[in-house]
CSV table of C-alpha atoms in Angstrom, one decimal:
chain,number,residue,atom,x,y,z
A,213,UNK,CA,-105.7,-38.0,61.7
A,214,UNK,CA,-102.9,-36.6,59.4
A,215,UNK,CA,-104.3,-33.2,57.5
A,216,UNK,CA,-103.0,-31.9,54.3
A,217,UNK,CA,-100.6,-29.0,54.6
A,218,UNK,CA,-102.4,-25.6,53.2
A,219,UNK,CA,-99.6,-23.5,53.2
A,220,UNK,CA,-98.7,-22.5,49.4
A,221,UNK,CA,-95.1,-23.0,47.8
A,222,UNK,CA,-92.8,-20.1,47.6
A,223,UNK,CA,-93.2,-18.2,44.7
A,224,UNK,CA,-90.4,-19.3,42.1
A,225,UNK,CA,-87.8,-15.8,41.9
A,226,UNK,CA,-87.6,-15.0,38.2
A,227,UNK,CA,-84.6,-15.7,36.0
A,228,UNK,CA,-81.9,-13.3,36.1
A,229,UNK,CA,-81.1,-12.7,32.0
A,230,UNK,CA,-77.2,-13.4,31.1
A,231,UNK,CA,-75.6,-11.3,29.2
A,232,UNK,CA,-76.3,-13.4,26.0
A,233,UNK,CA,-80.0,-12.9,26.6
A,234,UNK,CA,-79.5,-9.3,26.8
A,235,UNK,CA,-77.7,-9.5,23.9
A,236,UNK,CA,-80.2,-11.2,21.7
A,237,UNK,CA,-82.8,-9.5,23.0
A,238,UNK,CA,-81.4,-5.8,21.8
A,239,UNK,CA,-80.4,-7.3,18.2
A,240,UNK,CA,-84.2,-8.4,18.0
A,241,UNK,CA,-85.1,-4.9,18.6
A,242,UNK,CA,-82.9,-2.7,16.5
A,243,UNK,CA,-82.4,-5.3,13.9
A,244,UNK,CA,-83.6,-2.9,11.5
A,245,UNK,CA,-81.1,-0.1,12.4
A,246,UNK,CA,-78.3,-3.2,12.5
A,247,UNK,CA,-79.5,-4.4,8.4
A,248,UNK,CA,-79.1,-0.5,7.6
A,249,UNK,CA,-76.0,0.0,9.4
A,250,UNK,CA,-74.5,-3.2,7.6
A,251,UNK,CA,-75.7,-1.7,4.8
A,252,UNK,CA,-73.2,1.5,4.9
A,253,UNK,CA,-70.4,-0.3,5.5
A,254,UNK,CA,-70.7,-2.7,3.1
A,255,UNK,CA,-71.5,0.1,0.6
A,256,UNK,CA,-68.5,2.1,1.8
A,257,UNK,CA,-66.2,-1.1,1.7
A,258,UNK,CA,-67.1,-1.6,-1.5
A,259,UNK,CA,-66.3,2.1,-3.1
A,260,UNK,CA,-62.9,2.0,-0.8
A,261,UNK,CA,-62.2,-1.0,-2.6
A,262,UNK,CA,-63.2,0.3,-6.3
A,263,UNK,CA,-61.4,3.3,-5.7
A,264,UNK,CA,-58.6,0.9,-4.5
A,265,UNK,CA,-59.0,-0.9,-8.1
A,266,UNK,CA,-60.3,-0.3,-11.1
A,267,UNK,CA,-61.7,3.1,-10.2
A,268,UNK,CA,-58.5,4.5,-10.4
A,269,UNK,CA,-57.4,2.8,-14.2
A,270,UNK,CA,-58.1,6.2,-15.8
A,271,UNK,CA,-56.7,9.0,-13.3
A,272,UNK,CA,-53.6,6.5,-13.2
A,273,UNK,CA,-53.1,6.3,-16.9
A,274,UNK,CA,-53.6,9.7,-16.8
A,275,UNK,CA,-50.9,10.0,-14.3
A,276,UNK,CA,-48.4,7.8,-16.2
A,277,UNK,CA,-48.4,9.9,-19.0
A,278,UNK,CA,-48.6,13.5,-18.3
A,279,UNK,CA,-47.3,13.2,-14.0
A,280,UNK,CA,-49.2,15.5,-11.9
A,281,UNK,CA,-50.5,17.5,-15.4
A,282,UNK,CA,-52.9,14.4,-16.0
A,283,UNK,CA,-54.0,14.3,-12.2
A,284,UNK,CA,-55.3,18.0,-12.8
A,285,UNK,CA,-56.8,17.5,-16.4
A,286,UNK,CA,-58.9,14.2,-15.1
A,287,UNK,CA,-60.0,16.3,-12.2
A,288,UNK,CA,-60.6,19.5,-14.0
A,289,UNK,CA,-63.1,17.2,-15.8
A,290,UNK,CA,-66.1,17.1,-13.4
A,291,UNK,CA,-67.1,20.2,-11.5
A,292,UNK,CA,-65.5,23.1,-10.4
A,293,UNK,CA,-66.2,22.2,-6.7
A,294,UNK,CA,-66.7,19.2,-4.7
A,295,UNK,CA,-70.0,17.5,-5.1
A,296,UNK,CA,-71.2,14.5,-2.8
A,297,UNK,CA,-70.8,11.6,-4.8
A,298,UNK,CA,-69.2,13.4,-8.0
A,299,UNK,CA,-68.0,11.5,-10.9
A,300,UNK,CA,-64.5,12.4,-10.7
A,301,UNK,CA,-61.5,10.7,-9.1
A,302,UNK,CA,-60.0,12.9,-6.8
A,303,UNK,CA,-63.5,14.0,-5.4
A,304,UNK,CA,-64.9,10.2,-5.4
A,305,UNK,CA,-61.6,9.4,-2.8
A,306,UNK,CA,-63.4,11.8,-0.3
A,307,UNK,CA,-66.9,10.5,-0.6
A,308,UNK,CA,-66.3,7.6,1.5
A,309,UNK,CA,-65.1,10.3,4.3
A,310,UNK,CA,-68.3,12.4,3.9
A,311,UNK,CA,-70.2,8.9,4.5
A,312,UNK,CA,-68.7,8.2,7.8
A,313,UNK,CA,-68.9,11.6,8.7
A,314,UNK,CA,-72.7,11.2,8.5
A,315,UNK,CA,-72.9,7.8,9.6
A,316,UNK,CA,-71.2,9.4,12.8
A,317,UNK,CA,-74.1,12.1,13.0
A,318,UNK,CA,-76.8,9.3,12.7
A,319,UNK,CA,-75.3,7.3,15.4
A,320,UNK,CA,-76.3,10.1,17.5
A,321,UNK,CA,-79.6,10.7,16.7
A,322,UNK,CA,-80.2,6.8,16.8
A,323,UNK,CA,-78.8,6.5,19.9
A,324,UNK,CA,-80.6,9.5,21.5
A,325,UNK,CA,-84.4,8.3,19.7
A,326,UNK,CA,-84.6,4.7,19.1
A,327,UNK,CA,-82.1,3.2,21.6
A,328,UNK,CA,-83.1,5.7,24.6
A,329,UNK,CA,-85.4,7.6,24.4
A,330,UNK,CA,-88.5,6.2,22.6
A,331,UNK,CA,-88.4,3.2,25.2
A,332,UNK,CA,-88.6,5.3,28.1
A,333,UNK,CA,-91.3,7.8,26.4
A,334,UNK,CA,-93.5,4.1,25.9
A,335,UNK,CA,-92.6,3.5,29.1
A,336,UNK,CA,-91.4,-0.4,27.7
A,337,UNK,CA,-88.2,0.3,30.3
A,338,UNK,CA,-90.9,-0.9,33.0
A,339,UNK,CA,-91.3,-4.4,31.6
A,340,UNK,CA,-87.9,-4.8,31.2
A,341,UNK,CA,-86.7,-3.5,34.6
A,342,UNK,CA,-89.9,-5.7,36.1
A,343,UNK,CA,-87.8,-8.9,34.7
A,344,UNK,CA,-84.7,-9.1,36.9
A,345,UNK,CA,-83.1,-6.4,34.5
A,346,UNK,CA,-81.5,-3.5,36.9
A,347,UNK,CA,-81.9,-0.4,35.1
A,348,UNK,CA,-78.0,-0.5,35.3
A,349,UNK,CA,-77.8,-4.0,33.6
A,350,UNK,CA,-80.5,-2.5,30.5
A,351,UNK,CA,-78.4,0.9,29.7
A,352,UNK,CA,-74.8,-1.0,29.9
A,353,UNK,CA,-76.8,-3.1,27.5
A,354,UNK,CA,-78.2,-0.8,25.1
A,355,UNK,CA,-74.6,0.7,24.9
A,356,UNK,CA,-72.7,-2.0,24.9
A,357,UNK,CA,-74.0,-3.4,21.2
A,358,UNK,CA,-74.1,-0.2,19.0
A,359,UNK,CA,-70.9,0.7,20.5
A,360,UNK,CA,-69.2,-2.8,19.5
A,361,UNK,CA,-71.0,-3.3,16.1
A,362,UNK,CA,-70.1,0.9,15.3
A,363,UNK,CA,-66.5,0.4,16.3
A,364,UNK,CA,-66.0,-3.1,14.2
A,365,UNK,CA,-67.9,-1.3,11.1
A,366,UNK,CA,-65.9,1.9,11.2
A,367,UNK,CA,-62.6,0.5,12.1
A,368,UNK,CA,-62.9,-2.0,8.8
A,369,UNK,CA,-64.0,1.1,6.7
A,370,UNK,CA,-60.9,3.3,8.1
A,371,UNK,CA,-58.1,0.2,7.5
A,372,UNK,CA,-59.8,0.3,4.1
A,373,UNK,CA,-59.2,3.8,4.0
A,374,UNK,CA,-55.3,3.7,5.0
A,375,UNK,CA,-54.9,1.1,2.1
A,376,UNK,CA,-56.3,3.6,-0.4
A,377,UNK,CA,-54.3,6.7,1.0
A,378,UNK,CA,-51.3,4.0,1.0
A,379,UNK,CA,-52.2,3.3,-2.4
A,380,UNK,CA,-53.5,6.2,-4.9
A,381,UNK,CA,-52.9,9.3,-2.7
A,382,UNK,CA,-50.8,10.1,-5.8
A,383,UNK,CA,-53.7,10.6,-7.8
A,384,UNK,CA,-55.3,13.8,-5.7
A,385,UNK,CA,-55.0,17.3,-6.2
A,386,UNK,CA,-52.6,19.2,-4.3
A,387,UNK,CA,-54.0,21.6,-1.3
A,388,UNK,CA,-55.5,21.2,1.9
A,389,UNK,CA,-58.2,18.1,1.2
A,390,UNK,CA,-55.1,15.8,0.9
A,391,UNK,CA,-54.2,16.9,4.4
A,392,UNK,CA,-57.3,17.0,6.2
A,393,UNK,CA,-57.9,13.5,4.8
A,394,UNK,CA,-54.8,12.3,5.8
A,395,UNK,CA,-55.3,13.7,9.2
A,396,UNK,CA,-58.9,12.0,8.9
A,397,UNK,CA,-58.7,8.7,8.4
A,398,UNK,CA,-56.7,7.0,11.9
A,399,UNK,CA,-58.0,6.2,15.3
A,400,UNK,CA,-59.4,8.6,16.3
A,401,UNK,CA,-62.5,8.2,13.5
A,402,UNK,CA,-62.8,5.1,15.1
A,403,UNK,CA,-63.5,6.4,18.4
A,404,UNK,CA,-65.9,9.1,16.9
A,405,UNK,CA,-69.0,7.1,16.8
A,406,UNK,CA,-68.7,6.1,20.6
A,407,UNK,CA,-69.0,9.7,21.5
A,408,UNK,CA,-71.5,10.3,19.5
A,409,UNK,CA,-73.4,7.0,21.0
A,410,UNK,CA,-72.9,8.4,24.6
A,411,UNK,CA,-74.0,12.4,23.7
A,412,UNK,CA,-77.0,10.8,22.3
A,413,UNK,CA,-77.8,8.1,25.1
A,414,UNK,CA,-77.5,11.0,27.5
A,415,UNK,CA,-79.4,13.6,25.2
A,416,UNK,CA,-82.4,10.9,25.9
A,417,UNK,CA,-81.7,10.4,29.2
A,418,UNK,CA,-82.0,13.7,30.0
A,419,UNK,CA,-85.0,14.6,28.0
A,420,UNK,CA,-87.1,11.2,27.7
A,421,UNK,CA,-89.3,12.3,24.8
A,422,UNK,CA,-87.6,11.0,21.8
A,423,UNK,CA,-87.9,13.9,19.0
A,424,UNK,CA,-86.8,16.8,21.4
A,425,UNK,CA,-83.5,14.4,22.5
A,426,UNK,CA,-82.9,13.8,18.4
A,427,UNK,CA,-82.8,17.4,18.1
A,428,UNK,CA,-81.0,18.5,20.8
A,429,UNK,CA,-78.2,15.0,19.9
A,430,UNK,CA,-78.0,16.6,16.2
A,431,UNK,CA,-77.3,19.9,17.9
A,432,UNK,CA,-74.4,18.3,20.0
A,433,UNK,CA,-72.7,16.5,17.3
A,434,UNK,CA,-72.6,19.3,15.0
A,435,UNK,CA,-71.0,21.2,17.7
A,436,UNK,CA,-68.4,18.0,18.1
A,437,UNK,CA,-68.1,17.7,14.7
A,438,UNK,CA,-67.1,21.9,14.2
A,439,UNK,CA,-64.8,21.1,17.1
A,440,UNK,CA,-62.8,18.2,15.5
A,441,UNK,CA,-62.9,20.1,12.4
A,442,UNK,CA,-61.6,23.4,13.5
A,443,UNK,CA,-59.2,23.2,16.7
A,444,UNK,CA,-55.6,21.7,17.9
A,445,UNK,CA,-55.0,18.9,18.3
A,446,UNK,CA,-57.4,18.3,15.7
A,447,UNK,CA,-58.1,19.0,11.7
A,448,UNK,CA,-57.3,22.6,11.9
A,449,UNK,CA,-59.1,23.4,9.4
A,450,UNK,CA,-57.7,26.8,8.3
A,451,UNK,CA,-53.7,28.2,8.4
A,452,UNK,CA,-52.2,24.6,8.1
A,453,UNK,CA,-49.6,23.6,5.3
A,454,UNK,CA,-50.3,21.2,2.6
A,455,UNK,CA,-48.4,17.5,3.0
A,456,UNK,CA,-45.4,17.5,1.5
A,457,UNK,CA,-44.9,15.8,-1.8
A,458,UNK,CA,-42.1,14.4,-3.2
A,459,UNK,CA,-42.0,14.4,-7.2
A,460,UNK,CA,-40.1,12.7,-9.7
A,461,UNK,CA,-40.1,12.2,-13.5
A,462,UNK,CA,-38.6,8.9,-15.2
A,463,UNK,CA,-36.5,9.1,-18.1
A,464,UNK,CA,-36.2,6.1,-20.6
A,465,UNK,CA,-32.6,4.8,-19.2
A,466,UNK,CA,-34.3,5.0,-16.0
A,467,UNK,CA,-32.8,8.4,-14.1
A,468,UNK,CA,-35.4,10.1,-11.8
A,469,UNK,CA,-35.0,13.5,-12.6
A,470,UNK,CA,-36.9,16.8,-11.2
A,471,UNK,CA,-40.9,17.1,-13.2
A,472,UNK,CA,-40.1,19.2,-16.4
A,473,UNK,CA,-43.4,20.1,-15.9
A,474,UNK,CA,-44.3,20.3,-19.7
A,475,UNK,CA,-47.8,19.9,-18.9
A,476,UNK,CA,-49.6,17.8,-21.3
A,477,UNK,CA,-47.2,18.3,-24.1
A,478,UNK,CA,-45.9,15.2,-25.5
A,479,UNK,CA,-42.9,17.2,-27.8
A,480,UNK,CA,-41.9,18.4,-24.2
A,481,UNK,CA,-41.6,14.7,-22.8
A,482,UNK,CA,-39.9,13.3,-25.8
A,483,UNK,CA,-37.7,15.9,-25.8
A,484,UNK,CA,-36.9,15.0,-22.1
A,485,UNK,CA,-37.0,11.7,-22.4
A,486,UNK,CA,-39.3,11.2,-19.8
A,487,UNK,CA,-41.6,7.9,-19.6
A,488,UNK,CA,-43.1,7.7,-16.5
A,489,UNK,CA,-43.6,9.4,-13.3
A,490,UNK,CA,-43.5,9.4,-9.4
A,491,UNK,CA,-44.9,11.2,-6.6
A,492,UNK,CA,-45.8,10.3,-2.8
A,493,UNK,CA,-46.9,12.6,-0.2
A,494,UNK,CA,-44.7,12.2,2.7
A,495,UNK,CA,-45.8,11.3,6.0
A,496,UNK,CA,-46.2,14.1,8.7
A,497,UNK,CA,-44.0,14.1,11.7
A,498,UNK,CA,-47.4,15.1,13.9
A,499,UNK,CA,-49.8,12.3,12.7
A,500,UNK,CA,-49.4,10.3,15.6
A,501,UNK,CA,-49.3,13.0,18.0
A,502,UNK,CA,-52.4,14.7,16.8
A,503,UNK,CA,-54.6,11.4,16.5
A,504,UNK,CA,-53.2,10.0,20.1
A,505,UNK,CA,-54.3,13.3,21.7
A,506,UNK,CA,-57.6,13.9,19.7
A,507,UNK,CA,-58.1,9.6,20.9
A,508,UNK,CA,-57.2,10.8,24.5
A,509,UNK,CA,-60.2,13.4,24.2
A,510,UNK,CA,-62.4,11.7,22.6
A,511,UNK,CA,-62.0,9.1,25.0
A,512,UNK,CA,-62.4,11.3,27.8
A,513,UNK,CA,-65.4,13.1,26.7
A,514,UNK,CA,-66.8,9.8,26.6
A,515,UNK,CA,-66.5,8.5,29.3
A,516,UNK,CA,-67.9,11.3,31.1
A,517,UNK,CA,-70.9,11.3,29.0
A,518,UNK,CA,-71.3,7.6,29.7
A,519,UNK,CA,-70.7,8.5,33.4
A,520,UNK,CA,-73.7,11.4,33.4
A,521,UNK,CA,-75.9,9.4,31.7
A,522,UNK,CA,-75.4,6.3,34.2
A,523,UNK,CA,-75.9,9.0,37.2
A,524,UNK,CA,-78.7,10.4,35.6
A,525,UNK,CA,-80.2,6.6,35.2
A,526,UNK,CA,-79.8,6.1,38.6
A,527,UNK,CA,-81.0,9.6,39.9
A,528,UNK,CA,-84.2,8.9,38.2
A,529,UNK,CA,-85.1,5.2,39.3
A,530,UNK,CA,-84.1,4.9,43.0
């Protein structure tokens, strides 16, 4: 007599996640911090481009009529010093510098809190690493977005940037903000967000609770941010020459003479026959060398962070 087999079926292994679940599954969670992200550089991209445009109609006409005189009297209009967000021209070109300066600083403490540490602190890493997820697989993960969508948002900002510089760099003040703008907007601000991604992965890492890694991530990229600002091969931000400009008045049978420099006075220009001016800052011989060897460090620094904060993983979870 034939009996029925009691032995129970193997238990089904679960689903390994691809790499498009993964990445579905981290939009879902930060899509907040993705809407607010989109948010700055559409905001930014749109006062590069107004700066680019019609924001500049006044300073230019300005310009056209008095040379570098009119640049001065349209800045000398707002306030004595620079003001986030002033209403002036020449300080308005640097606002969208300051933005990404501080979008940079909130990459870190995003990446440190929300991304990192808050999920370890819940303990939510569990579930995940419970579901065929290696704890390997769920930090490339967690870096891999931020550091795509950061890179896409800033590079678009900083192309934006180079067509404004290429543009209306005419219309700013003469000193050292022209430089350390110039010296500002390239590859290397690109690349700042990734190191400020992997300082702040590691920061929660390393400390697992997420208000002491935000603090300890702001401390870090202020340090970086000093850095950048203050030593070769970077800004330099004291003892450096301004860019060279090259200036030119127009006269009416179309001669480019040297700027007569009669200021604002009309008599002056009539009497010179000047109608029009020019002036272009000249590129510096050491752009590329300074941006290719603050990439090359940037890079670098990364990578090691990225490389700490994989060994740490892995220290903690075998």
């Amino acid at each position: 007599m034939a009996t029925a087999s009691l032995d129970k079926p193997a238990p089904t292994p679960p689903l390994r996640p691809s790499p498009l679940d993964l990445l579905r599954a981290e939009l879902r969670l930060h899509r907040a911090a993705l809407w607010i992200w989109t948010a700055f550089v559409v905001i930014t991209a749109g006062l590069l481009l107004w700066l680019t445009g019609p924001g500049a109609s006044t300073t230019q006409k300005a310009f056209d009529k008095f040379g570098y005189a009119g640049v001065q009297l349209e800045a000398w209009k707002g306030p004595v010093h620079n003001v986030f967000l002033s209403t002036t021209y020449n300080d308005l070109f640097y606002d969208p510098s300051k933005l990404i300066t501080l979008a940079t600083f909130c990459v870190a403490l995003f990446a440190a809190g929300p991304l990192i540490a808050r999920e370890l602190e819940s303990g939510t890493t569990r579930l995940a690493w419970s579901q065929s997820v290696s704890p390997a697989r769920w930090l490339a993960a967690k870096l891999a977005v931020p550091a795509v969508v950061a890179t896409v948002g800033t590079g678009l900002l900083i192309l934006l940037y180079r067509l404004l510089w290429s543009s209306h760099s005419d219309l700013l003040r003469a000193g050292y903000d022209p430089r350390h703008l110039y010296f500002s907007i390239g590859p290397a601000t690109v690349l700042a967000p990734l190191l400020a991604l992997a300082l702040g992965a590691l920061c929660g890492l390393l400390l697992r609770r997420t208000l002491p890694a935000m603090a300890v991530a702001a401390v870090l990229q202020y340090v970086v941010t000093a850095i950048r600002s203050g030593l070769w091969p970077f800004q330099r931000a004291f003892q450096v020459p301004d860019l060279s400009v090259h200036s030119r008045a127009i006269t009416s049978s179309g001669a480019r003479i040297t700027d007569p420099e009669c200021y604002d006075k009309a008599a002056c220009l009539a009497k010179h026959h000047v109608t029009g001016f020019t002036r272009t800052y000249l590129p510096s011989d050491d752009f590329w060398t300074r941006q290719l060897l603050e990439s090359g460090v940037l890079i670098a620094l990364t990578a090691l962070a990225v490389g700490i904060a994989f060994w740490t993983l892995k220290r903690r979870t075998v």
